[in-house]
XYZ file of C-alpha atoms in Angstrom:
290
model
C 148.466 208.935 208.150
C 147.615 211.396 205.334
C 150.304 213.981 204.556
C 149.493 216.997 202.367
C 152.521 218.508 200.596
C 152.202 222.012 199.036
C 154.932 222.986 196.602
C 155.592 226.745 196.641
C 156.568 228.420 193.384
C 159.969 230.023 193.848
C 160.813 233.062 191.684
C 163.793 231.410 190.020
C 163.136 232.103 186.307
C 163.834 235.215 184.295
C 161.301 236.577 181.818
C 162.072 235.624 178.217
C 161.511 237.748 175.095
C 160.580 235.893 171.885
C 163.110 238.091 170.010
C 165.886 239.750 172.024
C 166.988 241.816 169.009
C 164.565 243.609 166.695
C 165.246 246.003 163.815
C 162.776 248.466 162.310
C 162.918 251.003 159.461
C 160.576 253.897 160.202
C 159.649 256.545 157.574
C 160.205 260.101 158.750
C 156.590 261.082 158.019
C 155.065 258.242 160.098
C 151.984 259.518 161.913
C 152.089 259.961 165.663
C 150.493 257.051 167.606
C 151.427 254.519 164.907
C 152.535 251.146 166.291
C 156.206 250.506 165.490
C 156.613 247.084 167.155
C 153.498 244.995 167.757
C 152.659 243.798 171.252
C 153.013 240.146 170.321
C 156.602 240.635 169.139
C 157.799 242.040 172.473
C 155.615 240.268 175.017
C 157.843 238.355 177.413
C 156.941 235.067 179.089
C 157.830 233.874 182.576
C 157.949 230.216 183.607
C 156.993 231.322 187.128
C 153.782 232.779 185.665
C 154.501 236.144 187.258
C 153.000 239.379 185.974
C 155.501 241.157 183.705
C 156.285 244.854 184.100
C 157.875 246.719 181.178
C 160.063 249.809 180.843
C 161.429 251.449 177.648
C 164.554 253.619 177.444
C 166.742 254.994 174.653
C 170.526 255.010 174.366
C 170.763 257.959 171.946
C 171.019 261.516 173.225
C 168.210 263.894 172.177
C 166.024 260.969 171.094
C 164.003 260.726 174.309
C 160.245 260.968 174.076
C 159.840 259.880 170.464
C 158.991 256.254 171.177
C 156.998 254.825 174.076
C 155.129 251.713 175.225
C 151.357 251.633 175.643
C 151.551 250.815 179.340
C 153.539 249.190 182.091
C 151.904 245.848 181.246
C 151.519 246.481 177.508
C 154.885 246.533 175.689
C 153.608 247.603 172.241
C 156.009 250.307 171.028
C 154.454 253.300 169.267
C 155.524 256.699 167.919
C 154.859 259.366 170.526
C 156.341 262.450 168.750
C 156.714 263.441 165.094
C 160.107 262.486 163.663
C 162.649 264.828 162.061
C 165.387 263.177 160.001
C 167.677 266.203 160.443
C 167.613 265.844 164.226
C 168.472 262.137 164.336
C 168.251 259.267 161.871
C 168.695 256.254 164.121
C 168.285 255.227 167.722
C 168.513 252.147 169.914
C 165.737 251.330 172.373
C 166.083 249.035 175.377
C 162.937 247.276 176.544
C 163.152 245.812 180.065
C 160.832 243.045 181.300
C 160.735 242.510 185.095
C 158.775 240.024 187.168
C 158.326 242.555 189.949
C 157.423 246.276 189.860
C 160.394 248.644 189.653
C 159.750 249.856 193.196
C 159.428 246.353 194.676
C 161.911 245.535 197.477
C 161.821 241.836 196.473
C 164.466 240.213 194.318
C 163.651 240.854 190.676
C 164.530 238.957 187.522
C 164.978 241.084 184.393
C 165.228 240.442 180.652
C 166.263 242.992 178.035
C 165.311 243.336 174.359
C 167.191 245.665 172.011
C 165.203 247.463 169.307
C 167.268 249.218 166.623
C 165.334 251.988 164.858
C 166.499 253.473 161.542
C 164.704 256.623 160.359
C 164.157 256.814 156.603
C 163.974 260.332 155.174
C 160.639 261.149 153.545
C 159.786 263.636 150.826
C 158.493 266.295 153.212
C 159.990 269.564 151.918
C 159.633 271.634 148.766
C 162.725 272.606 146.716
C 165.094 275.291 148.003
C 166.416 277.988 145.691
C 170.120 278.610 146.280
C 171.830 280.438 147.809
C 169.638 280.476 150.884
C 169.971 281.184 154.598
C 168.903 278.809 157.369
C 166.286 280.319 159.645
C 167.572 280.420 163.248
C 169.791 277.377 162.546
C 166.659 275.371 161.723
C 167.704 272.762 159.167
C 164.134 272.429 157.884
C 163.784 276.050 156.678
C 166.031 277.955 154.254
C 165.141 281.452 152.975
C 166.397 282.584 149.563
C 166.720 286.106 148.187
C 165.244 287.268 144.842
C 167.395 286.983 141.732
C 168.179 290.056 139.651
C 169.779 290.826 136.295
C 169.967 293.362 133.453
C 169.470 293.422 129.697
C 170.230 296.170 127.185
C 167.308 297.821 125.469
C 166.898 296.931 121.766
C 169.639 294.322 121.984
C 169.310 290.556 121.749
C 171.473 288.371 123.972
C 171.981 284.741 122.939
C 173.870 283.702 126.079
C 172.258 282.814 129.421
C 171.688 285.966 131.448
C 174.026 286.724 134.335
C 172.070 286.998 137.568
C 172.769 288.013 141.144
C 173.426 286.450 143.612
C 173.940 283.591 141.142
C 172.223 281.478 138.475
C 168.732 280.112 139.047
C 169.281 276.840 140.880
C 167.150 274.775 143.248
C 167.726 271.505 145.102
C 165.624 268.915 146.870
C 166.399 269.489 150.592
C 165.457 265.876 151.333
C 168.989 265.026 150.302
C 168.791 261.250 150.593
C 165.983 261.383 148.012
C 167.485 264.222 145.931
C 164.690 264.329 143.383
C 165.395 265.962 139.992
C 164.204 269.567 139.677
C 162.604 271.147 136.588
C 162.006 274.867 136.001
C 159.430 276.993 134.219
C 158.299 280.624 134.161
C 154.819 280.982 135.639
C 154.363 284.762 135.745
C 155.619 288.202 134.745
C 156.905 287.174 131.304
C 155.211 289.894 129.257
C 155.231 289.138 125.505
C 157.178 285.913 126.231
C 160.478 287.813 126.091
C 162.319 285.279 128.272
C 162.500 281.503 128.573
C 164.063 279.225 131.159
C 165.753 275.903 130.471
C 163.672 273.222 132.170
C 166.715 271.217 133.267
C 169.425 273.816 133.999
C 167.410 276.882 135.040
C 169.384 279.086 132.608
C 167.413 282.213 131.694
C 167.662 283.381 128.065
C 165.986 285.919 125.754
C 163.496 285.046 123.015
C 163.295 288.572 121.564
C 164.604 292.096 122.088
C 163.081 294.536 124.557
C 162.026 297.887 123.081
C 160.789 299.625 126.227
C 162.624 300.474 129.464
C 160.058 298.661 131.613
C 161.488 296.133 134.052
C 160.311 292.524 134.270
C 159.384 290.724 137.484
C 159.446 287.043 136.595
C 158.152 284.178 138.744
C 160.121 280.982 138.179
C 158.790 277.703 139.571
C 161.037 274.805 140.583
C 159.174 271.472 140.755
C 160.223 267.965 141.781
C 159.873 265.511 138.890
C 158.393 262.678 140.939
C 156.084 264.864 143.049
C 154.595 267.919 141.324
C 153.021 269.017 144.595
C 156.494 269.794 145.896
C 157.400 273.130 144.310
C 158.781 276.576 145.132
C 158.576 279.911 143.315
C 161.383 282.475 143.090
C 161.257 286.074 141.884
C 163.638 287.239 139.147
C 163.830 290.991 138.493
C 165.222 291.937 135.069
C 166.019 295.637 134.564
C 166.140 297.060 131.039
C 168.958 299.601 130.594
C 170.659 301.548 127.831
C 173.723 299.836 126.461
C 177.021 301.095 127.865
C 179.631 301.493 125.113
C 182.140 303.673 126.931
C 183.838 303.395 130.297
C 183.714 306.392 132.656
C 186.830 308.560 132.825
C 188.191 311.248 135.163
C 188.351 314.787 133.834
C 191.957 315.048 135.054
C 194.658 312.433 135.314
C 196.134 314.001 138.477
C 194.397 315.942 141.228
C 196.417 317.996 143.744
C 195.053 319.045 147.091
C 196.053 320.733 150.339
C 195.127 319.701 153.863
C 195.935 321.611 157.045
C 197.453 320.081 160.163
C 195.156 319.690 163.170
C 191.828 319.686 161.311
C 189.070 317.418 162.701
C 187.753 314.347 160.890
C 185.634 314.947 157.768
C 187.204 318.343 157.101
C 187.489 319.460 153.473
C 190.570 318.924 151.352
C 191.224 322.102 149.344
C 192.652 322.628 145.894
C 196.412 323.080 145.821
C 197.154 326.790 145.396
C 193.580 327.790 146.239
C 192.924 327.125 149.957
C 189.410 328.593 149.748
C 188.065 326.091 147.171
C 187.337 322.451 148.141
C 188.961 319.821 145.949
C 186.347 318.087 143.743
C 187.093 314.871 141.837
C 184.719 314.335 138.921
C 184.242 311.655 136.272
C 182.077 311.562 133.148
C 180.628 308.879 130.883
C 179.899 309.398 127.194
C 176.957 307.022 127.452
C 175.317 309.400 129.908
C 176.394 312.942 128.890
C 173.655 314.626 130.922
C 174.497 312.919 134.231
């Protein structure tokens, strides 16, 4: 009597990842579609020789859609969207390996691999002149206002010029890199009247100004390690006559009369002369004709 025995393969083994925990450092400027974890590092095996189905999820809020797998049967992890260090700088991915499709009604064995991703900030932005204002709460854009200052005609100042809204100062917005900034004047410096300290940004005078013409300087801030990362700010310097005297009021005390019941913005009249509006005047000896 010949008896044929067929042994049926029972689905009694879970898929196995070669590395259940993987760590990757990813530069912020990594190009989209770049492979982050190679297929061979995350391909699971199954002793039952079943086809493996993969699914990738993230555990960090607002980090969905940046990383993906090539396909349901191809677990290579790649960058699907451009990264932004200011939005998030790390995330944890969970890669599931199942021996049945997700929609299968059959009993399914599942394995999980954890991939920890750390985003490394890249040198992607040019220097920012301070103070500056974020554009619509966008951390990647900061708009600065022009600087302005004054010098006296025919007078030499040896101290750094006082500017508004503050001294010339720029920073590297890629703050984990924080490259050193150097300054130089690249335009508007007629007759080389002004110079800027390369390290501090302090603006000083090289010679006196003999005409009342204003200066519109262009000051460039450049990163030391990457000269292609630079910004240019405008500095307006007005040339004025020196002020030696403070203004003063023509009278020490002014007396006026106001009537009850008058509407807003009504005149106040001189005391003792209700037909003449009260006028308060001041003069300045530096400007006798004004």
